[in-house]
Coordinates of C-alpha atoms and ligand atoms in Angstrom, one line a residue:
X861 CA -4.2 -19.6 32.8
X862 CA -4.3 -15.9 33.2
X863 CA -0.9 -14.3 33.0
X864 CA 0.1 -11.0 34.5
X865 CA 2.7 -10.3 31.9
X866 CA 1.5 -8.2 29.1
X867 CA 3.3 -7.3 25.9
X868 CA 1.7 -4.7 23.7
X869 CA 3.1 -3.2 20.5
X870 CA 2.3 -0.5 18.0
X871 CA 3.5 -0.5 14.4
X872 CA 7.0 0.9 14.0
X873 CA 6.5 4.1 12.0
X874 CA 8.4 5.1 8.8
X875 CA 10.8 7.5 10.1
X876 CA 10.8 9.8 7.0
X877 CA 7.2 11.0 7.7
X878 CA 6.6 13.5 10.4
X879 CA 4.7 12.0 13.3
X880 CA 1.1 12.9 12.6
X881 CA -2.2 12.4 14.4
X882 CA -2.7 9.0 12.7
X883 CA 0.5 7.6 14.2
X884 CA -0.5 9.2 17.5
X885 CA -3.9 7.4 17.5
X886 CA -2.4 3.9 17.7
X887 CA 0.3 5.0 20.1
X888 CA -2.0 6.7 22.5
X889 CA -4.3 3.6 22.5
X890 CA -1.3 1.4 23.4
X891 CA -0.2 3.8 26.1
X892 CA -3.7 3.8 27.7
X893 CA -3.8 0.1 27.7
X894 CA -0.3 -0.2 29.2
X895 CA -1.1 2.3 31.9
X896 CA -4.3 0.5 32.6
X897 CA -2.6 -2.9 33.1
X898 CA 0.2 -1.3 35.1
X899 CA -2.4 0.4 37.4
X900 CA -3.9 -3.1 38.0
X901 CA -0.5 -4.3 39.0
X902 CA 0.3 -6.3 35.9
X903 CA 3.7 -6.5 34.5
X904 CA 3.1 -4.7 31.2
X905 CA 5.5 -3.8 28.5
X906 CA 4.7 -1.4 25.7
X907 CA 6.9 -1.3 22.6
X908 CA 7.0 1.2 19.8
X909 CA 9.7 2.3 17.4
X910 CA 10.8 3.3 14.0
X911 CA 11.0 1.5 10.6
X912 CA 14.2 2.8 9.0
X913 CA 15.3 0.5 6.2
X914 CA 14.1 0.1 2.6
X915 CA 13.9 1.9 -0.7
X916 CA 11.5 4.6 0.5
X917 CA 14.0 5.8 3.2
X918 CA 17.0 5.4 1.0
X919 CA 15.4 7.5 -1.7
X920 CA 14.4 10.2 0.8
X921 CA 17.9 10.3 2.2
X922 CA 19.4 10.6 -1.3
X923 CA 17.1 13.6 -2.1
X924 CA 18.5 15.3 0.9
X925 CA 22.0 14.4 -0.1
X926 CA 22.6 12.5 3.1
X927 CA 23.7 9.0 3.9
X928 CA 20.7 6.9 5.0
X929 CA 22.1 6.4 8.5
X930 CA 22.7 10.0 9.1
X931 CA 19.2 10.8 7.7
X932 CA 17.4 8.3 10.0
X933 CA 19.4 9.4 13.0
X934 CA 18.3 12.9 12.4
X935 CA 14.6 11.9 12.2
X936 CA 14.1 9.6 15.2
X937 CA 14.1 12.4 17.7
X938 CA 11.0 13.9 16.0
X939 CA 9.1 10.8 17.0
X940 CA 10.4 10.7 20.5
X941 CA 9.5 14.3 20.9
X942 CA 6.0 13.8 19.7
X943 CA 5.5 10.9 22.1
X944 CA 6.8 13.0 25.0
X945 CA 4.5 15.8 24.1
X946 CA 1.6 13.3 24.2
X947 CA 2.7 11.9 27.5
X948 CA 3.4 8.5 26.0
X949 CA 5.4 6.3 28.3
X950 CA 6.7 3.5 26.2
X951 CA 8.9 0.8 27.8
X952 CA 11.0 0.1 24.7
X953 CA 11.7 2.1 21.6
X954 CA 13.1 -0.1 18.8
X955 CA 14.9 1.0 15.7
X956 CA 15.4 -1.4 12.8
X957 CA 18.9 0.0 12.3
X958 CA 19.9 -1.3 15.7
X959 CA 22.7 -3.8 15.0
X960 CA 21.2 -6.4 17.3
X961 CA 17.9 -6.2 15.5
X962 CA 19.6 -6.6 12.1
X963 CA 21.3 -9.7 13.3
X964 CA 18.1 -11.2 14.7
X965 CA 16.4 -10.5 11.3
X966 CA 19.2 -12.4 9.5
X967 CA 19.0 -15.3 11.9
X968 CA 15.2 -15.4 11.6
X969 CA 15.5 -15.7 7.8
X970 CA 18.1 -18.4 8.2
X971 CA 15.6 -20.4 10.3
X972 CA 13.0 -19.9 7.5
X973 CA 15.5 -21.3 5.0
X974 CA 16.5 -24.2 7.2
X975 CA 12.8 -25.1 7.7
X976 CA 12.5 -25.3 3.9
X977 CA 10.3 -22.3 3.3
X978 CA 12.6 -20.1 1.1
X979 CA 13.3 -20.5 -2.6
X980 CA 15.1 -18.3 -5.1
X981 CA 13.1 -17.4 -8.2
X982 CA 13.0 -14.9 -11.0
X983 CA 10.4 -12.3 -10.5
X984 CA 8.8 -9.6 -12.5
X985 CA 6.3 -7.1 -11.1
X986 CA 5.2 -3.6 -10.5
X987 CA 6.5 -2.1 -7.2
X988 CA 5.1 0.9 -5.4
X989 CA 7.9 2.5 -3.3
X990 CA 5.4 4.5 -1.3
X991 CA 3.7 1.2 -0.1
X992 CA 7.0 -0.7 -0.2
X993 CA 4.9 -3.4 -1.8
X994 CA 4.4 -5.2 -5.2
X995 CA 1.1 -4.1 -6.7
X996 CA -1.0 -5.8 -9.3
X997 CA -2.2 -4.2 -12.5
X998 CA -5.8 -4.3 -11.4
X999 CA -5.1 -2.4 -8.2
X1000 CA -3.9 0.6 -10.3
X1001 CA -6.0 3.7 -11.0
X1002 CA -5.0 5.4 -14.2
X1003 CA -1.7 3.5 -14.1
X1004 CA -0.9 4.9 -10.7
X1005 CA -0.9 3.5 -7.1
X1006 CA -4.3 4.6 -5.6
X1007 CA -2.6 5.4 -2.2
X1008 CA 0.4 7.3 -3.4
X1009 CA -0.7 8.7 -6.8
X1010 CA 2.6 7.6 -8.3
X1011 CA 3.4 5.2 -11.1
X1012 CA 4.8 1.9 -9.8
X1013 CA 8.3 0.9 -11.0
X1014 CA 8.8 -2.2 -13.0
X1015 CA 11.0 -4.7 -11.1
X1016 CA 12.6 -7.7 -12.8
X1017 CA 15.0 -9.5 -10.5
X1018 CA 15.9 -12.7 -8.8
X1019 CA 14.4 -12.8 -5.3
X1020 CA 14.1 -15.1 -2.5
X1021 CA 10.6 -16.2 -2.0
X1022 CA 8.8 -17.2 1.2
X1023 CA 6.6 -20.2 0.5
X1024 CA 3.5 -18.7 2.0
X1025 CA 1.2 -20.9 -0.1
X1026 CA 2.4 -24.0 1.8
X1027 CA 1.2 -22.5 5.1
X1028 CA -2.3 -21.6 4.1
X1029 CA -4.1 -24.4 5.9
X1030 CA -2.2 -24.0 9.2
X1031 CA -2.7 -20.3 9.1
X1032 CA -6.4 -20.6 8.5
X1033 CA -6.8 -23.0 11.3
X1034 CA -5.0 -20.7 13.7
X1035 CA -7.2 -17.8 12.8
X1036 CA -10.5 -19.7 12.8
X1037 CA -9.8 -21.2 16.2
X1038 CA -8.7 -17.8 17.6
X1039 CA -5.4 -19.3 18.7
X1040 CA -4.3 -16.3 16.8
X1041 CA -7.1 -13.8 17.2
X1042 CA -7.7 -11.3 14.5
X1043 CA -10.1 -8.5 15.7
X1044 CA -12.5 -6.9 15.2
X1045 CA -14.6 -9.8 13.7
X1046 CA -15.0 -8.0 10.4
X1047 CA -11.2 -8.0 10.0
X1048 CA -11.0 -11.7 10.8
X1049 CA -13.5 -12.4 8.1
X1050 CA -11.6 -10.2 5.7
X1051 CA -8.4 -12.1 6.4
X1052 CA -10.1 -15.5 6.1
X1053 CA -11.6 -14.4 2.8
X1054 CA -8.2 -13.6 1.5
X1055 CA -6.8 -17.0 2.6
X1056 CA -9.7 -18.8 1.0
X1057 CA -8.9 -17.1 -2.3
X1058 CA -5.5 -18.8 -2.1
X1059 CA -2.2 -17.4 -0.9
X1060 CA 0.7 -16.9 -3.3
X1061 CA 4.4 -17.1 -2.3
X1062 CA 5.9 -13.7 -1.6
X1063 CA 9.3 -12.2 -2.3
X1064 CA 11.2 -11.5 0.9
X1065 CA 14.4 -10.1 -0.5
X1066 CA 15.5 -7.1 -2.6
X1067 CA 18.3 -7.0 -5.0
X1068 CA 18.4 -3.3 -5.8
X1069 CA 18.0 -2.1 -2.3
X1070 CA 21.2 -1.9 -0.3
X1071 CA 19.7 -0.2 2.7
X1072 CA 18.5 -3.2 4.7
X1073 CA 19.4 -6.2 6.9
X1074 CA 21.8 -8.8 5.4
X1075 CA 20.1 -11.7 3.6
X1076 CA 21.7 -14.9 4.8
X1077 CA 23.8 -16.7 2.2
X1078 CA 23.3 -14.1 -0.5
X1079 CA 25.4 -10.9 -0.5
X1080 CA 23.5 -9.5 -3.5
X1081 CA 20.3 -9.1 -1.6
X1082 CA 18.9 -7.5 1.5
X1083 CA 15.9 -8.5 3.5
X1084 CA 12.6 -7.0 2.3
X1085 CA 11.8 -4.0 4.5
X1086 CA 8.4 -5.3 5.7
X1087 CA 9.8 -8.6 6.8
X1088 CA 12.6 -6.8 8.6
X1089 CA 10.0 -4.5 10.3
X1090 CA 7.7 -7.3 11.4
X1091 CA 10.5 -9.1 13.1
X1092 CA 10.9 -6.1 15.5
X1093 CA 8.2 -7.5 17.7
X1094 CA 10.2 -10.6 18.2
X1095 CA 13.7 -9.2 18.3
X1096 CA 12.6 -6.7 21.0
X1097 CA 12.2 -9.7 23.3
X1098 CA 15.9 -10.3 23.0
X1099 CA 17.0 -6.7 23.0
X1100 CA 15.0 -5.4 26.0
X1101 CA 14.5 -6.8 29.4
X1102 CA 10.9 -7.4 30.1
X1103 CA 8.9 -8.4 27.0
X1104 CA 8.4 -12.1 26.6
X1105 CA 7.5 -13.7 23.3
X1106 CA 4.7 -14.2 22.2
X1107 CA 3.2 -10.7 22.2
X1108 CA -0.2 -10.3 23.7
X1109 CA -1.4 -7.7 21.3
X1110 CA -0.3 -6.0 18.1
X1111 CA -2.2 -2.8 17.7
X1112 CA -2.3 -1.7 14.1
X1113 CA -4.3 0.4 11.6
X1114 CA -6.4 -1.6 9.1
X1115 CA -4.1 -0.5 6.3
X1116 CA -1.4 -3.0 7.4
X1117 CA -3.6 -6.0 8.2
X1118 CA -2.3 -8.1 5.4
X1119 CA 1.2 -8.0 6.8
X1120 CA 0.3 -8.6 10.4
X1121 CA -2.5 -11.1 10.0
X1122 CA -1.0 -13.2 7.1
X1123 CA 2.7 -12.7 6.5
X1124 CA 3.8 -12.4 10.1
X1125 CA 2.0 -15.4 11.6
X1126 CA 2.9 -17.5 8.6
X1127 CA 6.6 -16.7 9.2
X1128 CA 6.2 -17.7 12.8
X1129 CA 4.4 -20.9 12.0
X1130 CA 7.2 -21.8 9.6
X1131 CA 9.9 -21.6 12.2
X1132 CA 7.7 -23.2 14.9
X1133 CA 7.5 -20.1 17.0
X1134 CA 4.4 -19.2 19.1
X1135 CA 1.9 -16.8 17.5
X1136 CA 1.0 -13.5 18.9
X1137 CA -2.2 -13.8 20.9
X1138 CA -4.0 -11.0 19.1
X1139 CA -3.9 -8.5 16.3
X1140 CA -6.4 -5.7 16.5
X1141 CA -6.8 -3.4 13.5
X1142 CA -8.4 -0.1 14.3
X1143 CA -10.2 2.2 11.8
X1144 CA -8.8 5.1 9.9
X1145 CA -9.9 8.6 10.4
X1146 CA -10.4 11.5 8.2
X1147 CA -9.7 15.1 9.2
X1148 CA -12.7 17.3 9.0
X1149 CA -14.3 14.9 6.5
X1150 CA -11.3 14.6 4.3
X1151 CA -8.7 12.0 3.8
X1152 CA -5.5 13.0 5.6
X1153 CA -2.7 13.7 3.2
X1154 CA 0.4 15.7 2.9
X1155 CA -0.7 17.3 -0.4
X1156 CA -3.9 18.5 1.2
X1157 CA -1.9 19.9 4.1
X1158 CA -4.6 18.9 6.5
X1159 CA -2.6 16.6 8.7
X1160 CA -3.0 17.9 12.2
X1161 CA 0.1 18.1 14.2
X1162 CA -0.1 16.3 17.5
X1163 CA 2.6 18.4 19.2
X1164 CA 0.9 21.7 18.3
X1165 CA -2.4 20.3 19.5
X1166 CA -1.0 19.1 22.8
X1167 CA 0.7 22.4 23.4
X1168 CA -2.6 24.2 22.9
X1169 CA -5.0 21.8 24.7
X1170 CA -2.7 19.7 26.8
X1171 CA -1.8 16.1 26.1
X1172 CA -4.7 14.8 28.1
X1173 CA -7.3 16.5 26.1
X1174 CA -5.9 15.2 22.8
X1175 CA -5.6 11.7 24.2
X1176 CA -9.2 11.9 25.5
X1177 CA -10.8 13.5 22.4
X1178 CA -9.3 11.1 19.8
X1179 CA -10.2 8.0 21.8
X1180 CA -13.7 9.3 22.7
X1181 CA -14.8 10.5 19.3
X1182 CA -15.6 7.1 17.7
X1183 CA -15.3 3.4 18.4
X1184 CA -11.8 2.1 18.0
X1185 CA -12.5 -0.6 15.4
X1186 CA -14.4 1.8 13.1
X1187 CA -13.5 4.6 10.8
X1188 CA -14.3 8.1 12.0
X1189 CA -13.6 11.8 11.7
X1190 CA -11.5 14.1 13.8
X1191 CA -10.7 17.8 13.6
X1192 CA -9.3 20.5 15.8
X1193 CA -12.8 21.9 16.3
X1194 CA -13.9 18.5 17.7
X1195 CA -11.0 18.4 20.1
X1196 CA -11.7 22.0 21.2
X1197 CA -15.4 21.2 21.7
X1198 CA -14.6 18.1 23.9
X1199 CA -12.2 20.2 25.9
X1200 CA -14.8 22.8 26.6
X1201 CA -17.8 20.5 27.2
X1202 CA -16.8 17.1 28.5
X1203 CA -13.6 18.1 30.2
X1204 CA -14.2 21.7 31.3
X1205 CA -18.0 21.8 31.9
X1206 CA -18.5 18.2 33.0
X1207 CA -15.4 17.0 34.8
X1208 CA -13.5 20.1 35.7
X1209 CA -16.5 21.9 36.9
X1210 CA -17.7 19.0 39.0
X1211 CA -14.4 18.8 40.8
X1212 CA -14.3 22.5 41.3
X1213 CA -17.9 23.0 42.6
X1214 CA -17.6 19.9 44.9
X1215 CA -14.5 21.1 46.6
X1216 CA -15.8 24.7 46.8
X1217 CA -18.8 23.4 48.7
X1218 CA -16.9 21.1 50.9
X1219 CA -14.8 24.1 52.0
X1220 CA -17.7 26.5 52.2
X1221 CA -19.9 24.2 54.3
X1222 CA -16.9 23.0 56.3
X1223 CA -17.7 19.3 55.6
X1224 CA -15.6 16.4 56.7
X1225 CA -14.7 14.2 53.7
X1226 CA -12.0 11.6 53.2
X1227 CA -11.4 8.2 51.8
X1228 CA -13.9 5.5 52.5
X1229 CA -13.4 1.7 52.6
X1230 CA -15.4 1.0 49.5
X1231 CA -15.6 3.4 46.6
X1232 CA -19.0 3.8 44.9
X1233 CA -17.3 2.6 41.6
X1234 CA -16.8 -0.8 43.4
X1235 CA -20.4 -1.0 44.7
X1236 CA -22.5 -3.4 42.6
X1237 CA -25.6 -2.0 40.9
X1238 CA -28.9 -3.7 40.6
X1239 CA -27.5 -6.2 38.1
X1240 CA -24.6 -6.9 40.4
X1241 CA -22.1 -5.2 38.2
X1242 CA -19.8 -2.5 39.5
X1243 CA -18.7 0.6 37.5
X1244 CA -15.1 -0.6 37.7
X1245 CA -16.1 -3.9 36.2
X1246 CA -17.9 -2.3 33.3
X1247 CA -15.0 -0.1 32.7
X1248 CA -12.4 -2.9 32.9
X1249 CA -14.5 -5.0 30.5
X1250 CA -14.7 -2.2 28.0
X1251 CA -10.9 -1.6 28.1
X1252 CA -10.0 -5.2 28.0
X1253 CA -12.1 -5.4 24.8
X1254 CA -10.3 -2.3 23.4
X1255 CA -13.5 -0.4 23.6
X1256 CA -11.8 2.9 24.6
X1257 CA -14.8 5.1 23.8
X1258 CA -17.0 2.7 25.8
X1259 CA -14.8 2.9 28.8
X1260 CA -14.8 6.7 28.6
X1261 CA -18.6 6.7 28.4
X1262 CA -18.7 4.7 31.6
X1263 CA -16.6 7.4 33.3
X1264 CA -18.5 10.3 31.9
X1265 CA -21.8 8.8 32.8
X1266 CA -20.7 9.1 36.4
X1267 CA -19.7 12.8 36.1
X1268 CA -23.0 13.5 34.4
X1269 CA -24.9 11.7 37.2
X1270 CA -23.0 13.5 39.9
X1271 CA -23.6 16.9 38.3
X1272 CA -27.3 16.0 38.1
X1273 CA -27.3 14.9 41.7
X1274 CA -26.0 18.3 42.8
X1275 CA -28.7 20.0 40.8
X1276 CA -31.3 17.8 42.2
X1277 CA -30.3 17.8 45.9
X1278 CA -29.3 21.5 45.9
X1279 CA -26.6 21.4 48.7
X1280 CA -27.0 25.2 49.1
X1281 CA -30.5 24.6 50.3
X1282 CA -29.7 21.6 52.4
X1283 CA -27.2 23.8 54.1
X1284 CA -30.1 25.6 55.6
X1285 CA -32.6 22.8 56.0
X1286 CA -30.8 19.5 56.6
X1287 CA -27.1 19.4 57.5
X1288 CA -27.1 15.6 57.9
X1289 CA -28.4 15.1 54.4
X1290 CA -25.9 17.6 53.2
X1291 CA -23.0 15.7 54.6
X1292 CA -24.3 12.4 53.1
X1293 CA -24.8 13.9 49.6
X1294 CA -21.5 15.7 49.5
X1295 CA -19.6 12.7 51.1
X1296 CA -21.0 10.5 48.3
X1297 CA -20.0 12.9 45.6
X1298 CA -16.6 13.3 47.0
X1299 CA -15.8 9.6 47.2
X1300 CA -17.3 9.0 43.8
X1301 CA -14.7 11.5 42.5
X1302 CA -12.0 9.4 44.1
X1303 CA -13.2 6.6 41.9
X1304 CA -13.4 8.8 38.8
X1305 CA -9.8 9.8 39.6
X1306 CA -8.6 6.2 39.3
X1307 CA -10.5 5.5 36.1
X1308 CA -9.3 8.6 34.2
X1309 CA -5.7 7.9 35.0
X1310 CA -4.8 5.7 32.0
X1311 CA -6.3 8.2 29.6
X1312 CA -5.4 11.4 31.3
X1313 CA -2.4 10.9 33.5
X1314 CA -1.6 14.5 34.1
X1315 CA -5.1 15.5 35.0
X1316 CA -5.5 12.5 37.3
X1317 CA -2.4 13.6 39.1
X1318 CA -3.7 17.1 39.5
X1319 CA -7.1 16.0 40.5
X1320 CA -5.7 13.6 43.1
X1321 CA -3.8 16.4 44.7
X1322 CA -6.9 18.7 44.8
X1323 CA -9.0 15.9 46.4
X1324 CA -6.3 15.6 49.1
X1325 CA -5.7 19.2 49.8
X1326 CA -9.3 20.2 49.1
X1327 CA -8.0 23.2 47.2
X1328 CA -9.8 23.5 43.8
X1329 CA -8.0 24.9 40.8
X1330 CA -9.4 24.7 37.2
X1331 CA -8.4 21.4 35.6
X1332 CA -9.2 22.6 32.1
X1333 CA -8.9 26.4 32.1
X1334 CA -10.5 28.3 29.3
X1335 CA -8.4 28.6 26.2
X1336 CA -8.3 32.0 24.6
X1337 CA -8.5 31.8 20.8
Ligands
MSP442 N1 6.4 1.0 8.8 C1 5.1 0.4 8.6 C2 4.7 -0.4 9.8 C3 5.6 -1.6 10.1 S1 5.0 -2.4 11.5 C4 5.9 -3.9 11.5 C5 4.1 1.5 8.4 N2 4.4 2.7 9.0 S2 3.5 4.0 8.9 O1 4.3 5.1 9.4 O2 2.9 4.2 7.6 O3 2.3 3.8 9.9 C6 1.1 3.2 9.6 C7 0.2 3.2 10.9 O4 0.0 4.6 11.3 C8 -1.1 2.6 10.6 O5 -1.2 1.2 10.7 C9 -1.9 3.3 11.7 O6 -1.5 2.6 12.9 C10 -1.4 4.7 11.7 N3 -2.1 5.6 10.8 C11 -1.6 6.3 9.8 N4 -2.6 7.0 9.2 C12 -3.7 6.9 9.9 C13 -5.1 7.4 9.9 N5 -5.4 8.3 9.0 N6 -6.0 7.0 10.8 C14 -5.6 6.1 11.8 N7 -4.4 5.6 11.8 C15 -3.5 5.9 11.0 O7 3.0 1.3 7.8

């Protein structure tokens, strides 16, 4: 049965990093989907937040000479500010240091224990604090973690283990049957491949880390930060009014697939909870052809970009540039180019010239009963249906292509029909042509709303008042 409730999440970001364009990518995608569902009248809830426990955060706080709590409190506003600058309208912002969340984490672990899935064992391994993860010898490059370029630390301690190996078959079945959908298909195969190699039990507590949620029945340990973080999706349903478990969609980057497609569902199976309906892992992008990194200093700042080009242009450009499930490249130049061509020349100019002509030729235009985006084409498919289908499949660039095909066609229509000549030769035809273009723009206006809410608002006003103003003014370098 189709449900009108939607619950969409992003990863909760490590609070010690400044919000960069990578975090913005997932968050913008979630925001677009949320706005899309809301526009359709669905009851959609979009959750984001910050991941604030663990060794990485505690170490960063210590370097600053601050208590971890004070440190995280000072950083959370940076994320909220970035989301505001990008016109992100989340419905809930969760922090793992929220007391209620901490309690729910402890209860969750207690349930895992009661179900017989936790066991205390001695453990020795190499730990990368950057990844907040144990790392095996053969993953190392020159003795260092390939992601963080740092030597891992040797850990030898007693930890509580989650008996993941026991859940292998059930997990496999849930993924194979799409009861728990892992997408895109390539990611599903990757996960099934890992399961087929055999899953080992994983440590879910830390002895040396004080900065974390209480581990039930053992004061010497805290809950492993990743387990703590994953539970946010579930605890949010008890903290906020609105979201109902299970989540419909966890949007993540492919870097954290292991945790979301293996550890998380296995924990839920163990306590007999429902599984999220879908995890979708998008690709990673490089910046101007290079891996984004702090040391290269090439991380582009989403706040600065949206100040310069406007939130809408950033939202549009990064979702348009390459398909959501694939890797791709982004750069300020690419955003600037999209601003100038697609947005300025195609869309902005189309609205401007249409309204100018409507005024000049004193044409009567107004809303019609059926929009052209709702008129079936020769195959019986409407533009809105094609757009909806793309977005429901998380094909953001595909949905945008549908919209920009219309603007291209309409601009071409103007060139072909030459209203300035019709004005002299055929006034009836002029009214028909311009009327069609005008009401097609009403449709375009609806379709761009989830992606470009501010532009949609401005455009709507212009279509009503018939007073054109540049939607994407030229930016002086
Ligand atoms: N705190 C964990 C997530 C816990 S969720 C229960 C974490 N945080 S993170 O701050 O490192 O954010 C990782 C996420 O940021 C990725 O999964 C992805 O959504 C996004 N990205 C970070 N860098 C990115 C790119 N270069 N490209 C695309 N997305 C990127 O992991």
